[in-house]
Short mmCIF file of C-alpha atoms in Angstrom, two decimals:
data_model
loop_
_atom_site.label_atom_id
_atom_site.label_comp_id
_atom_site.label_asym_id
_atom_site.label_seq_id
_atom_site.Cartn_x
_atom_site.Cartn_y
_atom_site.Cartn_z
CA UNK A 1 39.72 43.94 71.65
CA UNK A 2 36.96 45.05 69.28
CA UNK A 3 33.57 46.82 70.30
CA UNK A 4 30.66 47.40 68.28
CA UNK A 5 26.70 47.41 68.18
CA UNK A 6 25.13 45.29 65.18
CA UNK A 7 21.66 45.07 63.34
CA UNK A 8 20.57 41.35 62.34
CA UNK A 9 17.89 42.04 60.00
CA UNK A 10 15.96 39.14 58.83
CA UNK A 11 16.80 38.85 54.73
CA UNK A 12 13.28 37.97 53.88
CA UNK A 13 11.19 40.79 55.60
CA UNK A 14 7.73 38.96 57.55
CA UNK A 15 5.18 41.32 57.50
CA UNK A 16 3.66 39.45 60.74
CA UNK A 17 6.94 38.04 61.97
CA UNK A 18 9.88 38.76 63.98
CA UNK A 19 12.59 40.74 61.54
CA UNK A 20 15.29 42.80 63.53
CA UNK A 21 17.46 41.96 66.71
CA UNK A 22 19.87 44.85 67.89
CA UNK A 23 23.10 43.57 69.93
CA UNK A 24 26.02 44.51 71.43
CA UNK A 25 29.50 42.56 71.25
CA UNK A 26 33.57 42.62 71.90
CA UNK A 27 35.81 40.19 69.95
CA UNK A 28 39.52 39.47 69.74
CA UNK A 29 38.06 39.53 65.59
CA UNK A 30 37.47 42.71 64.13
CA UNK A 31 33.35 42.96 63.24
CA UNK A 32 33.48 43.04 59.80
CA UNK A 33 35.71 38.99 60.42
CA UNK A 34 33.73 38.12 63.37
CA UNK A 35 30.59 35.26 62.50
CA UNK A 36 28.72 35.84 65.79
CA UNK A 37 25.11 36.08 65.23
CA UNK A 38 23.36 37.34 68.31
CA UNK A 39 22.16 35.47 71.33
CA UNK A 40 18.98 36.49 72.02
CA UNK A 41 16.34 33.58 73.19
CA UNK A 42 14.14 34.18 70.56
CA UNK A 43 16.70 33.65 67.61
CA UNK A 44 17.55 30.38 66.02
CA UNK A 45 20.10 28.46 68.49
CA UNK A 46 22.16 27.35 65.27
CA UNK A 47 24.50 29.98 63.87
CA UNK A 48 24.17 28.18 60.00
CA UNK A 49 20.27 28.88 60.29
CA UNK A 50 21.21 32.36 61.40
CA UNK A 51 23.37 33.08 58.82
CA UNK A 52 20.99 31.45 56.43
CA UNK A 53 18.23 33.52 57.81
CA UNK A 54 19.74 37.04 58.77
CA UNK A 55 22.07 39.93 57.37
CA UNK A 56 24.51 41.65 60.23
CA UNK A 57 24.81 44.97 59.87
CA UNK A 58 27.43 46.90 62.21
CA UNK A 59 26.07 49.71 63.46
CA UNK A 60 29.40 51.66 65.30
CA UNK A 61 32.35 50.49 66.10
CA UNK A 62 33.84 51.87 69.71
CA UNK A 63 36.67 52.68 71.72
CA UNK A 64 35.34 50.31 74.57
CA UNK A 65 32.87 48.18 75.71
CA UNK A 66 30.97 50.60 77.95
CA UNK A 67 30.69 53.21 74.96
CA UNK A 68 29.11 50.25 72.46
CA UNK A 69 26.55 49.27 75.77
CA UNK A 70 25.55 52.97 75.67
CA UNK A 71 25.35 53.00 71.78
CA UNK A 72 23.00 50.00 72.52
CA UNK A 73 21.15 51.00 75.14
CA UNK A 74 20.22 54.00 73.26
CA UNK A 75 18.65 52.28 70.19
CA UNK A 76 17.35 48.94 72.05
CA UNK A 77 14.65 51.26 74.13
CA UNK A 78 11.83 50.74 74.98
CA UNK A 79 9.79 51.46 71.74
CA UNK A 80 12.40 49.11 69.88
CA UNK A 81 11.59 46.36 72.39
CA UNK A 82 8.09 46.44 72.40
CA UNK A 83 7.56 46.87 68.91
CA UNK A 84 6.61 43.51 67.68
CA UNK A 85 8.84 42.98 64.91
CA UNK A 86 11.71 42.67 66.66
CA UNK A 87 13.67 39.63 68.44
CA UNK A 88 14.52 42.09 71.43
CA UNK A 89 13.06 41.40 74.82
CA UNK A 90 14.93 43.26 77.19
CA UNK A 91 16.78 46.70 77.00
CA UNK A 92 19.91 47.26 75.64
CA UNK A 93 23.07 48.07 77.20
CA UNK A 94 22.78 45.58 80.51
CA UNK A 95 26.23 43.61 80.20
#
């Protein structure tokens, strides 16, 4: 199993908008292989309009899954959630 924290960053920047979505994830498919695109409730429900609309950036890779929630909980605080360009409503690191 693969563990890692990813970036989705929005490839046309919206000065007023919503641009950045932090995430957490395991996979049977390495990250760099794996299409998943997030699942937060303020993204796009359909993963072509995701992948039309953001880049994925991974972040770290870990050992397990607890170790990427950590990595996640650290950067999805709460200044990342309540700054207002980003999809993020809750804090990281919660599954």
């Amino acid at each position: 199993m693969f563990h890692y924290v990813y970036l989705l960053a929005r490839k046309e920047y919206l000065a007023d908008g919503l641009n950045f979505y932090i995430g957490a994830r395991s996979s049977k498919t390495s990250p760099d292989q794996d299409d998943y695109m997030g699942s937060g409730t303020l993204l796009p429900k359909s993963k072509v309009e995701k992948n039309q609309i953001f880049n994925k950036y991974i972040l770290a890779e870990t050992n397990t899954r607890q170790e990427a929630l950590n990595i996640e909980r650290d950067l999805c605080n709460n200044e990342w959630v309540s700054n207002p360009s980003t999809f993020n409503i809750m804090l990281g690191g919660n599954n």
